[in-house]
Coordinates of C-alpha atoms and ligand atoms in Angstrom, one line a residue:
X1 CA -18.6 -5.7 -3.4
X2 CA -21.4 -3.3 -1.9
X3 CA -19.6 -0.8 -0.4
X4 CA -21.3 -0.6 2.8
X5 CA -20.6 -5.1 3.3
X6 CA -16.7 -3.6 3.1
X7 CA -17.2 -1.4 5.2
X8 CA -19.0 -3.4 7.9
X9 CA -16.8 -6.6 7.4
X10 CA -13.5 -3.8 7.5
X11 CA -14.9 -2.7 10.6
X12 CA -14.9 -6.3 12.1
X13 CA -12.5 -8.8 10.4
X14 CA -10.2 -5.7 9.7
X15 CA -9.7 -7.8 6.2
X16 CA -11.6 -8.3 2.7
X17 CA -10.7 -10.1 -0.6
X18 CA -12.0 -9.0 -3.4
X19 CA -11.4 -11.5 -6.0
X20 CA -10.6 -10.5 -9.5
X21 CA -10.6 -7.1 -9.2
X22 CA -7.7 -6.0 -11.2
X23 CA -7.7 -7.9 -15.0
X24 CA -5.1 -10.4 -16.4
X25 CA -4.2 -7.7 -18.7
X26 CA -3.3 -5.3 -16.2
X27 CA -1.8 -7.8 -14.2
X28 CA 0.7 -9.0 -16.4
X29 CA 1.5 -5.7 -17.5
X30 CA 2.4 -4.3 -13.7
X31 CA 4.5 -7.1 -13.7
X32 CA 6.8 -7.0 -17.1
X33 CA 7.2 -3.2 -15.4
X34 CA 7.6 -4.4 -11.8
X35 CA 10.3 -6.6 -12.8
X36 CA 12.0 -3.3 -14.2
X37 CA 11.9 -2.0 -11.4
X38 CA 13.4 -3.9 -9.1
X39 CA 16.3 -4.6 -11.5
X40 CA 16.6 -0.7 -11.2
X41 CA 16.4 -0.6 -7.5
X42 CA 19.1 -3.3 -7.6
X43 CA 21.3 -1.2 -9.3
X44 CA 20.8 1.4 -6.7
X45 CA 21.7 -0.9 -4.0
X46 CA 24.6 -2.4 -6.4
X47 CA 23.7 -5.7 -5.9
X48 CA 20.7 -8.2 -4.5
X49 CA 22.4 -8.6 -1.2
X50 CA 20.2 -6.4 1.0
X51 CA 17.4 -7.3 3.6
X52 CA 14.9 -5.4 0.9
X53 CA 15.8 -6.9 -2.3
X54 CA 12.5 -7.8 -4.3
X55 CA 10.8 -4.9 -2.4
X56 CA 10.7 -1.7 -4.7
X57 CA 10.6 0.9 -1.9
X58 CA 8.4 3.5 -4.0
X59 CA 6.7 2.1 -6.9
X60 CA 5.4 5.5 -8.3
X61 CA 9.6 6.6 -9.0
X62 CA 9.1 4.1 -11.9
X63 CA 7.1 3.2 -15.2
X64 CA 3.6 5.2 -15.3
X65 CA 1.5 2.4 -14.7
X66 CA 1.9 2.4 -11.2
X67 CA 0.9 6.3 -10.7
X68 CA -2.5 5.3 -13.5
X69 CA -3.6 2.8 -10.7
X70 CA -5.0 5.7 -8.5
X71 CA -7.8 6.9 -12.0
X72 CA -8.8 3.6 -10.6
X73 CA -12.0 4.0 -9.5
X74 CA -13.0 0.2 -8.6
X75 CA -10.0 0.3 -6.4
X76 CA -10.0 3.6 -4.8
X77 CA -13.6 3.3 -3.7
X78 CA -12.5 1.1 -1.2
X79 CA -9.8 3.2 0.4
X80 CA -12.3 6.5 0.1
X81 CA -14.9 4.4 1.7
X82 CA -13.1 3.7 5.4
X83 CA -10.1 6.7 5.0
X84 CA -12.3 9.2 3.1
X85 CA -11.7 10.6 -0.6
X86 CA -9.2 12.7 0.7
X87 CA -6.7 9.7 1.6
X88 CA -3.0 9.7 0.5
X89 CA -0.3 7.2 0.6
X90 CA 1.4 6.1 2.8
X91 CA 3.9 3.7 1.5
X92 CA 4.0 2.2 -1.9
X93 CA 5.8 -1.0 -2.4
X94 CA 6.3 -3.6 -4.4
X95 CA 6.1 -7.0 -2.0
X96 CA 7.7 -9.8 -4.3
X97 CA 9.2 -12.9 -3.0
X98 CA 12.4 -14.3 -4.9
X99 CA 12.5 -18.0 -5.4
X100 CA 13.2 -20.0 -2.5
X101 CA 13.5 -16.7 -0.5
X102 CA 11.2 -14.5 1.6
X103 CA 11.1 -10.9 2.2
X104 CA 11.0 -8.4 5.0
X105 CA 7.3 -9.1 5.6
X106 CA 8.4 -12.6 7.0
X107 CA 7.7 -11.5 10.9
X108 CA 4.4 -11.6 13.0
X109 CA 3.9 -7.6 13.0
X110 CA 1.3 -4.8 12.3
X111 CA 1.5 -2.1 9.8
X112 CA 0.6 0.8 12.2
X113 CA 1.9 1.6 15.5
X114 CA -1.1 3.3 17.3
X115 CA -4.9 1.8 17.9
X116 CA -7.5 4.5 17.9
X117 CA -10.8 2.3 18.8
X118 CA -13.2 2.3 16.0
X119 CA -10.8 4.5 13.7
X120 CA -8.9 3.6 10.9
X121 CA -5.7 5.8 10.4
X122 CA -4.1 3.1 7.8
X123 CA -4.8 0.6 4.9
X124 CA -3.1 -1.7 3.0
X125 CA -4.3 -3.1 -0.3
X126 CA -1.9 -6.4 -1.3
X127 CA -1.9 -6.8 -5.4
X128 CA -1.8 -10.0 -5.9
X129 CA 0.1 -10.0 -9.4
X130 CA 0.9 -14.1 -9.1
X131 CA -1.5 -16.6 -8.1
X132 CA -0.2 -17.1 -3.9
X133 CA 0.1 -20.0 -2.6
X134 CA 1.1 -22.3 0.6
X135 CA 4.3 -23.0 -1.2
X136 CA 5.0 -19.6 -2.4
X137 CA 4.6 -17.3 0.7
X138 CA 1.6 -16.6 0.6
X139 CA 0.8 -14.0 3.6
X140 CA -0.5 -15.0 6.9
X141 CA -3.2 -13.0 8.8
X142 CA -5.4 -12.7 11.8
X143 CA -9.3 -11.9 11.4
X144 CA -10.1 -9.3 13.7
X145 CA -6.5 -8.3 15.7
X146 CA -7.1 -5.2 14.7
X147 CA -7.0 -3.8 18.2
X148 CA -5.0 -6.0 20.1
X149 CA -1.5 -4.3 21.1
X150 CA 0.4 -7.9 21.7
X151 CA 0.9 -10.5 19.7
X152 CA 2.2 -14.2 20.9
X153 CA 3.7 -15.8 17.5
X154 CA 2.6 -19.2 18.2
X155 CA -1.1 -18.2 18.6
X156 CA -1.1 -16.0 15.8
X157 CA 0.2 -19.3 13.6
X158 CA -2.4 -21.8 15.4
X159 CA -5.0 -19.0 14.6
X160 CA -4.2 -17.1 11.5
X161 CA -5.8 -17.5 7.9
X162 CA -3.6 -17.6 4.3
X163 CA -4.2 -15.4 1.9
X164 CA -4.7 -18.5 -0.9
X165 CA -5.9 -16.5 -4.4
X166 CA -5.6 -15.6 -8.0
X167 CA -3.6 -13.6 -8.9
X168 CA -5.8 -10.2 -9.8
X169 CA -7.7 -10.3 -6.2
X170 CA -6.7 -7.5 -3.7
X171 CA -6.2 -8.1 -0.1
X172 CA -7.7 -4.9 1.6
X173 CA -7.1 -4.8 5.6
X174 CA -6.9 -2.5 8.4
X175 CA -3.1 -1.8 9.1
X176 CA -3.5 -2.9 12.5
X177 CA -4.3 -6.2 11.5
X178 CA -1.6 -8.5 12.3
X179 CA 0.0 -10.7 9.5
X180 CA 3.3 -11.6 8.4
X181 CA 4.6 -12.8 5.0
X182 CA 5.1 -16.6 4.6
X183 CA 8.5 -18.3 2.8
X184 CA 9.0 -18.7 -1.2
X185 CA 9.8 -22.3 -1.7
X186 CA 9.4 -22.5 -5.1
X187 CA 11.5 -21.8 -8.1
X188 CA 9.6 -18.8 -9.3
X189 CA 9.8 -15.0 -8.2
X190 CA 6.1 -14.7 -6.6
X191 CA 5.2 -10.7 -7.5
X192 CA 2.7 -8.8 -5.8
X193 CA 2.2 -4.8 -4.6
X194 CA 1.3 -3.3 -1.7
X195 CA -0.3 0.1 -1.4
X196 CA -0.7 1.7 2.3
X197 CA -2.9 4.1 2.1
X198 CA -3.4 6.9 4.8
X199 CA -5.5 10.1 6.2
X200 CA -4.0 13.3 4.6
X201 CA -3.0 14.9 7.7
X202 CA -0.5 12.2 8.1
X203 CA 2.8 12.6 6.7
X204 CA 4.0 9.8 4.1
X205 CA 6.7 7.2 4.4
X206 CA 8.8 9.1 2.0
X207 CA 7.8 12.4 1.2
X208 CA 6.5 11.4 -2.6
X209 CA 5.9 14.7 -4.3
X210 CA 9.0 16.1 -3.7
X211 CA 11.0 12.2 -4.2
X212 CA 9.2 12.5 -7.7
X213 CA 10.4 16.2 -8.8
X214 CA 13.6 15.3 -7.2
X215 CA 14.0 12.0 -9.3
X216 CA 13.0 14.7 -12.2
X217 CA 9.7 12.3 -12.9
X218 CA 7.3 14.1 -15.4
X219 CA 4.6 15.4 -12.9
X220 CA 2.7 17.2 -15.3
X221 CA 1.4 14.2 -17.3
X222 CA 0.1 12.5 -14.2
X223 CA -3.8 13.7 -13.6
X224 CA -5.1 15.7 -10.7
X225 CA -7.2 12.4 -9.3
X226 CA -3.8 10.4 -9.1
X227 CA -1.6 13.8 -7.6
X228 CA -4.3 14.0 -5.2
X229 CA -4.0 10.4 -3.8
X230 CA 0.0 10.7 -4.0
X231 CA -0.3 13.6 -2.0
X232 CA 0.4 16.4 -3.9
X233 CA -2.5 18.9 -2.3
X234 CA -1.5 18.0 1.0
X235 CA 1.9 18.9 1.2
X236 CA 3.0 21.8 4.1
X237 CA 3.9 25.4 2.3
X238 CA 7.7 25.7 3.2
X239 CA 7.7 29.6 4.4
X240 CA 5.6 32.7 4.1
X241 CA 5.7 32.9 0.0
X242 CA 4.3 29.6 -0.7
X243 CA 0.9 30.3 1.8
X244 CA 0.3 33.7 0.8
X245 CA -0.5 32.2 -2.8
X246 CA -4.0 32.2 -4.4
X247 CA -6.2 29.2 -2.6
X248 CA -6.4 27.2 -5.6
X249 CA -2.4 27.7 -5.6
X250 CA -1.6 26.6 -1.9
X251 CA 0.6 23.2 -1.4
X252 CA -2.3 22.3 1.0
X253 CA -5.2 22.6 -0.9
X254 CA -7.7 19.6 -1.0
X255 CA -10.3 18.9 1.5
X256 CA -9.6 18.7 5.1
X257 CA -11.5 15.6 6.5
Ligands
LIG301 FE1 3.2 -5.6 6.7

């Protein structure tokens, strides 16, 4: 899609799909190692008896597929072209449904907790990784809520619009926009991602870089254009010794927008 159409429909509907934008290649191969991963996060919690289980918390702790995603141009474009190039993430989750289950996301809520009229400070990208459907969850969401602090649950459910499509389309919308995830009634696990993308004076979720070096994850094989978007230039120097290094050196060192 034109880039200035996403911007202007953004603007207004505070949501875009763009159909077929990742390929059935990729798609099935984020979710043989999605599946990994939330056996793994599983294990952490030692068992599936939590309120998160299906949701992998941080999706870039795992295979290196899901750090490759941001050399994506075709989908970064879209985050650069309402948060600016220098956007990081926010949160990075996984936002499967297990059979005849539903996830966190079931609840009428926004993403973001502050409106700043005609400013976006957050946004989501949903990966759809299995077709969604009526009978699988599939998310609802209201067209241009963006700004409005309240929501009353049975408007938003008389009003709201399903997000109905193949899997391989991305759901791109303002974090303000208000949606909720719907209820798995089928048999099948329904997979899909979510990446929250933010401005890079915000801080993250969970500070990433340092998660990563702490989990003792290989950050030298992952590329400058995907260390940038994860946040590693924009981290805060800890005391006096990691400032006073050369420019090109500093923790913060990627354009201030
Ligand atoms: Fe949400």
């Amino acid at each position: 899609m034109n880039l200035e159409l996403f911007r202007e429909q953004m603007y207004r509907d505070g949501s875009v799909v763009i159909p077929g934008l990742l390929s059935d290649e990729l798609v099935d191969k984020l979710k043989v190692k999605l599946r990994e991963a939330i056996e793994k996060e599983a294990a952490y919690h030692n068992g599936t008896d939590y309120v998160d289980y299906g949701m992998v918390m941080m999706c870039c702790l795992y295979d290196q597929i899901f750090t490759e995603l941001f050399e994506m141009d075709e989908l970064m474009q879209y985050f650069n072209a309402i948060l600016g190039e220098g956007c990081i993430v926010y949160a990075y989750t996984s936002s499967s449904m297990p059979p005849n289950a539903s996830n966190f996301s079931n609840r009428v809520h926004v993403d973001c907790p502050r409106i700043i009229p005609n400013y976006i400070t957050n946004m989501g990208a949903v990966l759809l990784l299995d077709d969604f459907t009526e009978a699988n969850g599939a998310t609802w969401y209201l067209p241009g809520s963006q700004e409005q602090w309240e929501m009353d649950p049975d408007y938003f459910f008389n009003h709201a619009e399903r997000l109905v499509e193949k899997a391989g389309s991305v759901w791109f919308f303002n974090a303000r926009t208000w949606h909720s995830g719907g209820q798995n009634y089928t048999d099948a696990w329904r997979h899909g991602m979510t990446i929250n993308m933010c401005r890079p004076w915000m801080k993250q979720r969970i500070d990433i870089p340092k998660s990563m070096a702490r989990a003792g994850k290989d950050i030298g094989q992952i590329s400058d254009k995907a260390k940038q978007k994860l946040g590693f230039f924009a981290q805060v120097p800890e005391n006096y010794e990691e400032y006073y290094v050369p420019r090109e050196q500093r923790k913060y060192r990627q354009k201030v927008e």
